[in-house]
Coordinates of C-alpha atoms and ligand atoms in Angstrom, one line a residue:
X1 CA 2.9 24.8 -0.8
X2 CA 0.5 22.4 1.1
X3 CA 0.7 18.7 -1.2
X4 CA -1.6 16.8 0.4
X5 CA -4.9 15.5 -0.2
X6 CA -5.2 14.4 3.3
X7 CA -7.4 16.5 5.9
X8 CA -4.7 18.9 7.0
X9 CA -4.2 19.4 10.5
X10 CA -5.1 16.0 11.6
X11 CA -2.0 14.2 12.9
X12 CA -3.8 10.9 12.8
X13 CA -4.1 11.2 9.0
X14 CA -1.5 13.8 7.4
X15 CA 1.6 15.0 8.2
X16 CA 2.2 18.8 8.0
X17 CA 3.4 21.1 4.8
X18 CA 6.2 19.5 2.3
X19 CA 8.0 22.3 0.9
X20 CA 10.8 22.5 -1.4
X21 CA 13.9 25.2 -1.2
X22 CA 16.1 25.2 -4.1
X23 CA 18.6 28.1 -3.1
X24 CA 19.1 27.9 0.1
X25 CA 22.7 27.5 1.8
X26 CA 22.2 24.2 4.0
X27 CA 24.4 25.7 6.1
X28 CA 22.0 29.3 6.9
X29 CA 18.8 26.7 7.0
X30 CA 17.2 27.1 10.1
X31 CA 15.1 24.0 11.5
X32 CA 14.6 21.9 14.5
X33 CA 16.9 19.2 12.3
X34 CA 18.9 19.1 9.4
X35 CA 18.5 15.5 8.0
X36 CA 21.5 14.5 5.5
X37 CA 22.0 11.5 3.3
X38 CA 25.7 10.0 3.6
X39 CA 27.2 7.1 1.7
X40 CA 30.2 4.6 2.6
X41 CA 31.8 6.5 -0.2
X42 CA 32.5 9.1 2.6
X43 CA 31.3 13.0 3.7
X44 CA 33.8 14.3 0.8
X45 CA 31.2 15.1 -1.9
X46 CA 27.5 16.1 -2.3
X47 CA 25.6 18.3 0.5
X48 CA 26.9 16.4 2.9
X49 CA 30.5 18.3 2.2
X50 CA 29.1 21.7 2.3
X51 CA 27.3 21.3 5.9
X52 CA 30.9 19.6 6.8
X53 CA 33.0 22.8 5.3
X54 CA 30.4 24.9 7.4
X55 CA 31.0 23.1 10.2
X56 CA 35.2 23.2 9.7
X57 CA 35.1 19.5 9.0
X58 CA 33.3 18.3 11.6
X59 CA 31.9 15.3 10.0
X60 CA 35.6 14.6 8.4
X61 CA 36.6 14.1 12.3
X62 CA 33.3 11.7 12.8
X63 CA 34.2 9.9 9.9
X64 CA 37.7 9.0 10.7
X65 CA 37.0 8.1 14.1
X66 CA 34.4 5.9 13.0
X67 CA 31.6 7.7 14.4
X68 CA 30.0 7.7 10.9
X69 CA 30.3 5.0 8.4
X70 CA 27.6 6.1 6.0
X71 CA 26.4 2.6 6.9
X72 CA 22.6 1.9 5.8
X73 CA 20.1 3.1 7.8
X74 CA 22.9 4.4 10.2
X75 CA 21.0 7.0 12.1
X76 CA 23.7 9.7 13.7
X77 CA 21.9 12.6 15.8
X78 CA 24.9 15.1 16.0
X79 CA 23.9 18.2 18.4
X80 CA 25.5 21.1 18.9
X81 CA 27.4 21.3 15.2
X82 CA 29.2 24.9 15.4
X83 CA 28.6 26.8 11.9
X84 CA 25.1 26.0 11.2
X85 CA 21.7 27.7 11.5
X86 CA 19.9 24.3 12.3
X87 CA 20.2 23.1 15.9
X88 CA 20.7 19.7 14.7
X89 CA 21.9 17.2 12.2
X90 CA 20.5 14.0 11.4
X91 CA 23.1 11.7 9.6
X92 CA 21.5 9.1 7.6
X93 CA 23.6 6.3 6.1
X94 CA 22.8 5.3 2.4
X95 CA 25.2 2.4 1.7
X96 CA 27.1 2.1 -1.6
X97 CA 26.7 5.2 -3.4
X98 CA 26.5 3.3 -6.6
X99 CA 23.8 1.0 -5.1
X100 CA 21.5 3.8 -4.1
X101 CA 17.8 2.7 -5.5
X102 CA 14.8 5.0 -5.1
X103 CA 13.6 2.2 -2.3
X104 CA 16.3 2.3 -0.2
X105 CA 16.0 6.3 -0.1
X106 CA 12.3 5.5 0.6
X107 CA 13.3 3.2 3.7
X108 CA 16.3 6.0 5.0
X109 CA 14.0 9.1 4.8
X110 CA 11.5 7.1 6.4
X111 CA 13.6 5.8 9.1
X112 CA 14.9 9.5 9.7
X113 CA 11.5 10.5 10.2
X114 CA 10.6 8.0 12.3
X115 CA 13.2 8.5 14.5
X116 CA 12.4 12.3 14.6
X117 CA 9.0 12.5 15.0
X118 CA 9.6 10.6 18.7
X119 CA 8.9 14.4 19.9
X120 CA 7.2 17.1 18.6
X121 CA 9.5 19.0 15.7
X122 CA 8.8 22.8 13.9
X123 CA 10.8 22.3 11.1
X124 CA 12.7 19.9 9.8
X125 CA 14.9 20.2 6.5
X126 CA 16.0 17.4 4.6
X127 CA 19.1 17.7 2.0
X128 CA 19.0 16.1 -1.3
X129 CA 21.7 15.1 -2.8
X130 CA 22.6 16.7 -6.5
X131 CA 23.1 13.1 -8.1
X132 CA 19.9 12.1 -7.1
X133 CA 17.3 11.0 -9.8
X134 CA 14.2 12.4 -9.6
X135 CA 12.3 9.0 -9.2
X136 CA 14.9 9.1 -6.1
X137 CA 13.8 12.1 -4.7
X138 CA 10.5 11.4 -5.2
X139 CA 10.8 8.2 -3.1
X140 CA 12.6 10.1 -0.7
X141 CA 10.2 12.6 0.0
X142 CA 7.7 10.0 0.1
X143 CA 9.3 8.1 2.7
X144 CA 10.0 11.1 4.9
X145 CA 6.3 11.7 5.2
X146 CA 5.0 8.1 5.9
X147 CA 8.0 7.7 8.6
X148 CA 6.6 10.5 10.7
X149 CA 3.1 8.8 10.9
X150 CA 2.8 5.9 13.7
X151 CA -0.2 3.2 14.4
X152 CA -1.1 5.3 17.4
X153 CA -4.4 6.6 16.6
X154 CA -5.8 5.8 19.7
X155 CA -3.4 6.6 22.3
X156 CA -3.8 10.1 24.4
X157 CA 0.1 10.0 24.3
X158 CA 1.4 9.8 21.2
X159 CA 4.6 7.8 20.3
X160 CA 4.7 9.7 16.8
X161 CA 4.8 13.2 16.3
X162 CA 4.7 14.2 12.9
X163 CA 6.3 17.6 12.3
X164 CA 4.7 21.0 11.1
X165 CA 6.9 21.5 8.4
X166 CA 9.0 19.6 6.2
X167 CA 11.5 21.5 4.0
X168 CA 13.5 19.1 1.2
X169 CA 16.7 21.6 0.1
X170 CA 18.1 21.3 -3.4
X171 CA 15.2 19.7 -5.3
X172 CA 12.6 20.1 -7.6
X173 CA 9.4 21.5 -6.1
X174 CA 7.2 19.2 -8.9
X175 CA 9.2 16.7 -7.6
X176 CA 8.4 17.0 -3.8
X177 CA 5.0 17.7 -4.7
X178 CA 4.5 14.7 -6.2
X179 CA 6.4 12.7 -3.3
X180 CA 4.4 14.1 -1.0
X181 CA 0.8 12.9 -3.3
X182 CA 2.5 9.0 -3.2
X183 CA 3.2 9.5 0.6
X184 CA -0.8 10.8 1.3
X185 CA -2.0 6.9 -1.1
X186 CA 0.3 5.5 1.4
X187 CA -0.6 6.6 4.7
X188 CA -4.2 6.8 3.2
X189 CA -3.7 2.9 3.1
X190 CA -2.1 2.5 6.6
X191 CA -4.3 4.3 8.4
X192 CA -7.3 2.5 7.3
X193 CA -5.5 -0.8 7.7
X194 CA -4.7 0.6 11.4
X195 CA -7.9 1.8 12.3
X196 CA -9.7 -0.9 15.0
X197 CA -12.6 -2.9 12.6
X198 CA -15.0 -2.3 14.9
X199 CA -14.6 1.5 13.9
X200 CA -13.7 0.5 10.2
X201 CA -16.5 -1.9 8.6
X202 CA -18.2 -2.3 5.2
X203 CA -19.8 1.1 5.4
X204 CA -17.7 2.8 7.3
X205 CA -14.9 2.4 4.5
X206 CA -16.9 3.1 1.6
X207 CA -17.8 6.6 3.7
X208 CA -14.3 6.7 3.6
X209 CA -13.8 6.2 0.0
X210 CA -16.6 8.7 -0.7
X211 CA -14.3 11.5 1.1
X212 CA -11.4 10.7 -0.6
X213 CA -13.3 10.3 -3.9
X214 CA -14.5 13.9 -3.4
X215 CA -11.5 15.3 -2.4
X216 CA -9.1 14.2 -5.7
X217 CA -12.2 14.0 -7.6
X218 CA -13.1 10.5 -8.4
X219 CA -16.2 9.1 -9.6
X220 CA -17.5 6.7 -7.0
X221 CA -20.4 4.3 -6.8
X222 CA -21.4 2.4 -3.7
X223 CA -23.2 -0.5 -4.0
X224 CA -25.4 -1.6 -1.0
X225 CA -27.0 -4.7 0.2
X226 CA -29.8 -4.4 -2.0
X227 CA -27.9 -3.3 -5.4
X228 CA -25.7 -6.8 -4.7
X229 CA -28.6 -8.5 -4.7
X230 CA -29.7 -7.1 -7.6
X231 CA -26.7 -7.9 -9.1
X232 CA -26.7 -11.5 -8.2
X233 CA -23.3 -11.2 -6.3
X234 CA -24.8 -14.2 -4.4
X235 CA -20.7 -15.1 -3.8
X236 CA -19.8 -12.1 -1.7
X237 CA -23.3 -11.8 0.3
X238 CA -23.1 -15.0 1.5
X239 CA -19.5 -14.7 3.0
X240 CA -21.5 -11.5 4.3
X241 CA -23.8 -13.3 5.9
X242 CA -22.4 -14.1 9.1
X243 CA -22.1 -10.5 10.0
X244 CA -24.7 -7.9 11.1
X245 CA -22.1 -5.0 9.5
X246 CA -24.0 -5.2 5.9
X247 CA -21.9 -5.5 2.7
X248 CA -20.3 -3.1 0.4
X249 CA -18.6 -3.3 -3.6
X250 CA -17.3 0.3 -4.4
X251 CA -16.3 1.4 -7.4
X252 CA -14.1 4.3 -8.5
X253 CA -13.3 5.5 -11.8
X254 CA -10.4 8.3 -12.5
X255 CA -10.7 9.0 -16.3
X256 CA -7.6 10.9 -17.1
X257 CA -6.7 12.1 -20.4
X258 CA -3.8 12.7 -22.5
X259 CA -3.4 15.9 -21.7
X260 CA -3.3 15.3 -17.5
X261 CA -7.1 17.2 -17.7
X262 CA -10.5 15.6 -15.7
X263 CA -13.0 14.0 -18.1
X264 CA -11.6 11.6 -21.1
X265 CA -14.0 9.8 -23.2
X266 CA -16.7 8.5 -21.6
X267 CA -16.9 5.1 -23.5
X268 CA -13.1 4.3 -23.8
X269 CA -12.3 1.2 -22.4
X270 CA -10.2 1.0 -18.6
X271 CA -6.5 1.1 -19.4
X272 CA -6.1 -0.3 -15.8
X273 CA -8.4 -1.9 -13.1
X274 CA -7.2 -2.2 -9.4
X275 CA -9.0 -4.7 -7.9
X276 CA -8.9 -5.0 -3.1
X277 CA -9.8 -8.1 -1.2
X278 CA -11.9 -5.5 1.8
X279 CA -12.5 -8.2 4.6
X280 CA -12.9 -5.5 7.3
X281 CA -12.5 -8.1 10.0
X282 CA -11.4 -12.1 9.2
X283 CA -12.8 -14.2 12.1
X284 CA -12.5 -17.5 10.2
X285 CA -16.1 -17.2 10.0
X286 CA -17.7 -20.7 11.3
X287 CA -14.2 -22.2 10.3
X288 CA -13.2 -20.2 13.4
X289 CA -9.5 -18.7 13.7
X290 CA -7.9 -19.3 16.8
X291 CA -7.1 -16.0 18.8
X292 CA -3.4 -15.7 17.8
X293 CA -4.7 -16.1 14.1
X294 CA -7.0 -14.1 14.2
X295 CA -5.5 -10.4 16.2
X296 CA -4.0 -9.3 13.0
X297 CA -7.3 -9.9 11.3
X298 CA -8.5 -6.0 10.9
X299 CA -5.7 -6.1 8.3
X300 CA -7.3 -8.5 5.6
X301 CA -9.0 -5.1 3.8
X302 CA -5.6 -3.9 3.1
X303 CA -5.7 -5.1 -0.5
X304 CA -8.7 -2.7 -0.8
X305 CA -6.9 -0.2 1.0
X306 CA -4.1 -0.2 -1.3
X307 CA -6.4 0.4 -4.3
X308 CA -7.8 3.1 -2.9
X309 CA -5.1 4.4 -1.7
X310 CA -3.1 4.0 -5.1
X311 CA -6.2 5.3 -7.2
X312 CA -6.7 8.4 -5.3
X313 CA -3.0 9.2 -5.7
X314 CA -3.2 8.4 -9.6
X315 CA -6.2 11.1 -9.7
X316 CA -3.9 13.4 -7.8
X317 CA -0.9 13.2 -10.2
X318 CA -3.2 13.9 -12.6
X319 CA -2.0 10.8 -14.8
X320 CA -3.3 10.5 -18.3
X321 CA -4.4 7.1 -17.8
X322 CA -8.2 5.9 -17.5
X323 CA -8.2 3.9 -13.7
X324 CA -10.9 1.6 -12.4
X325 CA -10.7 0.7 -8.9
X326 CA -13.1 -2.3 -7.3
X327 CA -13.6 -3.2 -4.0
X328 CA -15.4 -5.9 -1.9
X329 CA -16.2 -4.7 2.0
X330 CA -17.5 -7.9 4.3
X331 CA -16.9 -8.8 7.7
X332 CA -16.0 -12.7 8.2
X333 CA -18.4 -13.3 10.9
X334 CA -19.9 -16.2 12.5
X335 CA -23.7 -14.8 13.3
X336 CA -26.6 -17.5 13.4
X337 CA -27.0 -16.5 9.5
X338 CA -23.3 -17.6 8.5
X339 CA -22.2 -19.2 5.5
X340 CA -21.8 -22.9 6.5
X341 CA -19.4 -25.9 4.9
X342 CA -20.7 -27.5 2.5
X343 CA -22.7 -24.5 0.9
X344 CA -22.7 -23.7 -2.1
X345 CA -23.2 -20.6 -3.4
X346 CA -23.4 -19.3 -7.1
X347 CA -21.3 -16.9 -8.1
X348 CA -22.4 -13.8 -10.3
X349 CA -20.8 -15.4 -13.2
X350 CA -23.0 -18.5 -13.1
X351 CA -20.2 -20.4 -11.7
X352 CA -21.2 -22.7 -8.5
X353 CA -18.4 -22.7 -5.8
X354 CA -18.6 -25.4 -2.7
X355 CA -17.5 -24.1 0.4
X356 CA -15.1 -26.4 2.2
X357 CA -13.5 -23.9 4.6
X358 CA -15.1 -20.4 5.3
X359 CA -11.8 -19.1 6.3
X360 CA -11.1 -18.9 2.6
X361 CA -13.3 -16.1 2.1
X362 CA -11.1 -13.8 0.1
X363 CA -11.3 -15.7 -3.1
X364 CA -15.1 -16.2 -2.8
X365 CA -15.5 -12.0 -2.3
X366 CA -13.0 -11.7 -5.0
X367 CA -15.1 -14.2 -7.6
X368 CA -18.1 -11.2 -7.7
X369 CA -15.9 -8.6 -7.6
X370 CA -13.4 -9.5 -10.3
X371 CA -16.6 -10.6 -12.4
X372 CA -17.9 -7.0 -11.8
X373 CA -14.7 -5.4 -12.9
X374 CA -14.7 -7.8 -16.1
X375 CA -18.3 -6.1 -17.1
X376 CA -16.0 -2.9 -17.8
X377 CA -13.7 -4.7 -19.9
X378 CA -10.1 -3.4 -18.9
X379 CA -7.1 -3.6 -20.4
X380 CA -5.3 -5.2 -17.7
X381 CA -6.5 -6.2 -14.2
X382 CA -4.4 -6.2 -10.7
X383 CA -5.5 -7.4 -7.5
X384 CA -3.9 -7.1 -4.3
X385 CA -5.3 -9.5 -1.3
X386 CA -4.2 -10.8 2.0
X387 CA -5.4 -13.7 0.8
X388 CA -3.4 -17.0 2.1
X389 CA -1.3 -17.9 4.6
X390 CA 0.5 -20.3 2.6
X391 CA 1.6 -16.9 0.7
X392 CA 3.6 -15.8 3.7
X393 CA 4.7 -20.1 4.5
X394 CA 6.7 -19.7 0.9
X395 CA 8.0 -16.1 0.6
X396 CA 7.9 -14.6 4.5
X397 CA 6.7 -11.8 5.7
X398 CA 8.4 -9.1 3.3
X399 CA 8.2 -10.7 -0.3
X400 CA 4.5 -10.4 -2.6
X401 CA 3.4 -13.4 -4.3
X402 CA 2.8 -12.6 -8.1
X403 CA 0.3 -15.0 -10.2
X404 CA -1.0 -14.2 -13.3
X405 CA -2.5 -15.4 -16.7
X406 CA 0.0 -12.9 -18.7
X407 CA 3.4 -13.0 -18.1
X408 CA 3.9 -9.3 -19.4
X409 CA 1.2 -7.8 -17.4
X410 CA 3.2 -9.9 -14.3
X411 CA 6.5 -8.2 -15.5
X412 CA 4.8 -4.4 -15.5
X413 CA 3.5 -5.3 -12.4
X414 CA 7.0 -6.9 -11.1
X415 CA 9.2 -4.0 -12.9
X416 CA 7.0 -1.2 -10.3
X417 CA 7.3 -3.0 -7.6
X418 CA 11.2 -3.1 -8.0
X419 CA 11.1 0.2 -9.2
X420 CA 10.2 1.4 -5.5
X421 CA 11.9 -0.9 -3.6
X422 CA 8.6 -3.7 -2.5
X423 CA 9.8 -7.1 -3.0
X424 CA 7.6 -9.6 -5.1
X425 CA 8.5 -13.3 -6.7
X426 CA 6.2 -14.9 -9.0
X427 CA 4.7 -18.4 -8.1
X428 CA 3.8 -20.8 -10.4
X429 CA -0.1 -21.8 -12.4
X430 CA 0.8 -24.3 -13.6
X431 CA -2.6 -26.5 -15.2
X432 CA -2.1 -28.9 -12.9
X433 CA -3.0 -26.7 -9.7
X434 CA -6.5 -26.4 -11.5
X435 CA -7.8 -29.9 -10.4
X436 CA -7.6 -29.2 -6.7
X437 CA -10.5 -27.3 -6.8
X438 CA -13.0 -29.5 -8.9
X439 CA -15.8 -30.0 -6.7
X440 CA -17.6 -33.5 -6.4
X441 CA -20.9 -31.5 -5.6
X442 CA -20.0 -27.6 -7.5
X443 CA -18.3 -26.6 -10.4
X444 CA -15.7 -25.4 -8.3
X445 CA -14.4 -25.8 -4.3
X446 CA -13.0 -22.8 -2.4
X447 CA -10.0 -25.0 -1.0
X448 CA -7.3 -26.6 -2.6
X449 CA -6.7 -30.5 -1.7
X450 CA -4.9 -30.0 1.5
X451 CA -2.6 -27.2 2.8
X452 CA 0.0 -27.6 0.4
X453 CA 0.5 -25.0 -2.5
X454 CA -2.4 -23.1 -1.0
X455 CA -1.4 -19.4 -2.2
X456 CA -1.5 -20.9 -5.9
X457 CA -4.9 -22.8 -5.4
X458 CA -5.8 -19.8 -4.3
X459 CA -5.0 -18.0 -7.4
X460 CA -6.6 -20.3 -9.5
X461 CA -10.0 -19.7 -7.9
X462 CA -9.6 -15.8 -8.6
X463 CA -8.3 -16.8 -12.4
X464 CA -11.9 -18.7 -13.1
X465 CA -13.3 -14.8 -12.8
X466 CA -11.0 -12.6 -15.1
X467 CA -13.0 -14.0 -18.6
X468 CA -9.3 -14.1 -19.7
X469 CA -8.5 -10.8 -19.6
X470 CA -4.6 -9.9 -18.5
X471 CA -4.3 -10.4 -14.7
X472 CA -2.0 -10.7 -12.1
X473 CA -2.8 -11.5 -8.4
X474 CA -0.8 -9.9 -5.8
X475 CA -1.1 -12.1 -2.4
X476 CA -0.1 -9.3 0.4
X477 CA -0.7 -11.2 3.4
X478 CA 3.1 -11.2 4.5
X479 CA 4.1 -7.5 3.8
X480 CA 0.9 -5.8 4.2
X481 CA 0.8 -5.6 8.2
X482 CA 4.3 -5.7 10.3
X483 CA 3.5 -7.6 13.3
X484 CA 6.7 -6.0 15.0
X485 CA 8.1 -2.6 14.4
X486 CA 10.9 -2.1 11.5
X487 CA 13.4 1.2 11.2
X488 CA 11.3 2.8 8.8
X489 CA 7.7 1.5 10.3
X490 CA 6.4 1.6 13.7
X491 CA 4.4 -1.4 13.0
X492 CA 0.9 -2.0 11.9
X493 CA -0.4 -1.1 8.2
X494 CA 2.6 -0.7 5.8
X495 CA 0.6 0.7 2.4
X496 CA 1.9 -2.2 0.8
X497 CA 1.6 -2.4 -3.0
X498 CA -0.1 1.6 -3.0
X499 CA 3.7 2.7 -4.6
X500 CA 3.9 0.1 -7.0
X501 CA 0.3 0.3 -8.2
X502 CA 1.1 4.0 -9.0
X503 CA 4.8 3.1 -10.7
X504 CA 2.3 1.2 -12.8
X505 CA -0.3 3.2 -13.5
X506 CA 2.8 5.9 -14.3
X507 CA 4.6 3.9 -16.9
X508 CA 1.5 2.2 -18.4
X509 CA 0.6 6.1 -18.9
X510 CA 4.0 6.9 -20.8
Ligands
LIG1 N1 -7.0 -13.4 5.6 C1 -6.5 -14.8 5.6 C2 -5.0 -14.9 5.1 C3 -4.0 -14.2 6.0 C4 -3.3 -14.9 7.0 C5 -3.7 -12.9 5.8 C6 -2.4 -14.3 7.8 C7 -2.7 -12.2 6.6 C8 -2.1 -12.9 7.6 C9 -7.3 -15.6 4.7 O1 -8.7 -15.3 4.6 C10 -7.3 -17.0 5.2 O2 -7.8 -17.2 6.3 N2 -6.7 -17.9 4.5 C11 -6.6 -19.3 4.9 C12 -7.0 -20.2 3.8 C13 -7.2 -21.6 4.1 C14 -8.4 -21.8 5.0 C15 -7.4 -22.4 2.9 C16 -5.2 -19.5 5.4 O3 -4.3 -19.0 4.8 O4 -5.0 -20.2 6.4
LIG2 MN1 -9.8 -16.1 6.1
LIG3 ZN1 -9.1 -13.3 4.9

């Protein structure tokens, strides 16, 4: 069974086969490494008790030394177990085993796989744990298959070696199937988040989409310079402008039906709309970064990256659930044709926005691109962006900003996020915010007055373009790109908000 929807055989992009094996004696399992999940509660119960009978309580004599404490995220290589066909055991500590979650199985398959794929691996089984949920497992599996995948697409060496096979003992096979579909959205995501922008640009990403699209079977529409001028999305072209890398808007649609099938109806309305802020590269544009500011920059598409990652995965699962997806591809540039201070630039609703600061260039791609998506008249909309820095000054580097116009469209969004184990925290829009970007000159300004409360000013700008319909704004600018390497991440692109928007698309489905 080969899950993904990845290019197989690419270890830039996929990792190898996920397989499931439901009666097989951990202890007869032969692999490179055994990985097995152990709580504080102890090795007496669960899988981890049978590889420790095998092993004539082996793991009993770890434990009361203290060599295992079923600590989280303890990571325990144990070679040379007698008793067992595997040549290794990887212990993985859980925590509380009445505080397991689905995302901190996520995070401890992932940090096992990470730690394993450091050299180059066959086979490597990975026990589940009979008192596992399935939205557990699922999150398991997923997490094993993004930790084996590193940021090192360009090195002749690799620091990550992800391994041929994957084996998950004692669960479902639907269940691993569809943990290995969330893992492909995921490193779908990171990899285009990882990949240099000079490689990854406007085009170059909606050739990307167009594979993808063809490969879960989306229906996809590109639009191109001309096309955005034809659609007056005079907002987006000019932050374009400064860039010889032309513009993109692409637009996916999954229509799935009630019965999990292909075509719906035709003319129903989107149940769902995923909407990506797709800066390729954010220079600051004539508001120029400094160089510190501005390294990170190939990650400001990463909202777009999630939507496509999260869509393609929906169309995978087969969800019965009609999905738009909407994306806006410029590079911030500062070519002799740049958007300048003081512009002002109409948007394709008719709204005029004044540009004070052409560093805030999300919100102005957003405007045409939320205004596009409102043409289709969704139920809901979602966006995620790296969109403000002031986002990552209030909550850090690990914690989503939610803002919305609907508080229960901000709690479905909220309840996936925690579902998987991503951190978000609502900020507030309150009417006041709404002043700080009247224009003297526009009907709107692209900056708030000042730096403070900039993620909310922010919001507001995006919330003049959703014609009221249910929104929520997802500011990923903290946990979309790790700086420095985590357990469970080598650094780089995270996929940040691709496992929520599925969660989402999953229970707005039920
Ligand atoms: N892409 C940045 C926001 C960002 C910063 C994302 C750091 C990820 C990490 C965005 O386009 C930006 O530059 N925002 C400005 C807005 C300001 C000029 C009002 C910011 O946050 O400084
Ligand atoms: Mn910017
Ligand atoms: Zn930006």
């Amino acid at each position: 069974m080969s899950t993904e929807f990845l290019p197989p055989g690419r270890a830039t992009t996929g990792s190898g086969t996920i397989s499931a094996a439901t009666a097989t004696d951990p202890a007869r399992f032969e692999a490179d490494t055994l990985v097995v999940f152990l709580s504080s509660g102890g090795v007496g119960s669960g899988g981890i008790a049978a590889v420790d009978q095998a092993t004539n309580g082996q793991l009993t004599r770890l434990w009361d030394q203290g060599d295992l404490t079923g600590k989280r995220y303890e990571c325990v290589p144990l070679l040379a177990l007698q008793g067992l066909a595997c040549r290794q055991v990887l212990v993985m500590g859980v925590g509380p085993a009445d505080e397991l979650t689905p995302g901190i199985l996520y995070r401890a398959a992932a940090t096992a796989a990470r730690q394993l794929a450091g050299r180059t691996r066959d086979c490597v089984g990975f026990l589940a744990e009979g008192h596992w949920t399935n939205d557990q497992i699922e999150q398991a599996v997923a997490g094993a298959a993004v930790g084996q995948i590193g940021q090192d697409l360009y090195r002749a060496e690799k620091r990550q070696h992800p391994f041929a096979a994957t084996v998950w003992l004692e669960a479902p096979v639907e269940v691993v199937t569809r943990g290995g579909l969330i893992a492909d959205g995921v490193n779908l995501a990171r990899r285009l988040v990882n990949l240099p922008p000079d490689d990854l640009y406007p085009e170059t990403f909606a050739d990307e989409a167009a594979t993808i699209a063809g490969r879960v079977g989306l229906e996809i529409e590109i639009w191109d310079q001309a096309r955005l001028e034809r659609e007056r999305c005079q907002a987006l072209l000019a932050v374009a402008r400064g860039s010889e890398r032309s513009p993109r808007l692409v637009l996916l649609h999954y229509r799935g039906t009630a019965h999990g099938g292909g075509a719906g109806h035709a003319d129903s309305r989107p149940d769902l709309a995923l909407v990506g802020k797709g800066v390729t590269f954010d220079s600051g544009g004539l508001s120029l970064k400094p160089s510190e500011g501005m390294l990170a920059m190939k990650c400001d598409m990463a909202g777009a990256a999630a939507a496509l990652g999260a869509i393609a995965t929906i169309a995978a699962l087969r969800l019965p659930i009609h999905v738009v997806a909407a994306v806006g591809l410029v590079e911030n540039m500062t070519g002799p044709s740049a958007y300048k201070l003081g512009d002002v630039v109409t948007a394709r609703s008719g709204l005029t926005i004044e540009i004070h600061n052409t560093d805030a260039e999300g919100r102005v791609v957003l405007a045409d691109v939320l205004d596009v998506v409102a043409d289709l008249q969704p139920r809901r909309i979602v966006d995620a962006a790296t969109l403000t820095g002031a986002c990552m000054v209030a909550l850090g580097r690990d914690i989503a900003g939610l803002f919305t116009n609907d508080q229960a469209c901000c709690d479905a969004v909220q309840a996936a996020a925690t579902a998987v184990g991503e951190r978000v925290w609502q900020l507030p829009m309150d009417k006041d915010f709404d002043d700080q970007i009247l224009s003297e000159v526009a009907d709107i300004k692209n900056v708030g007055d000042g730096r403070l409360g900039g993620a909310i000013t922010a919001a507001k700008l995006l919330e003049r373009f959703v014609r009221g319909i249910p929104w929520t704004h997802v500011d990923i600018a903290g946990p979309a790109f790790a700086d420095k390497p985590t357990p469970w991440t080598g650094g780089g692109g995270t996929g940040a908000m691709v496992r929520p928007f599925v969660e989402l698309a999953r229970t707005l489905a039920r």
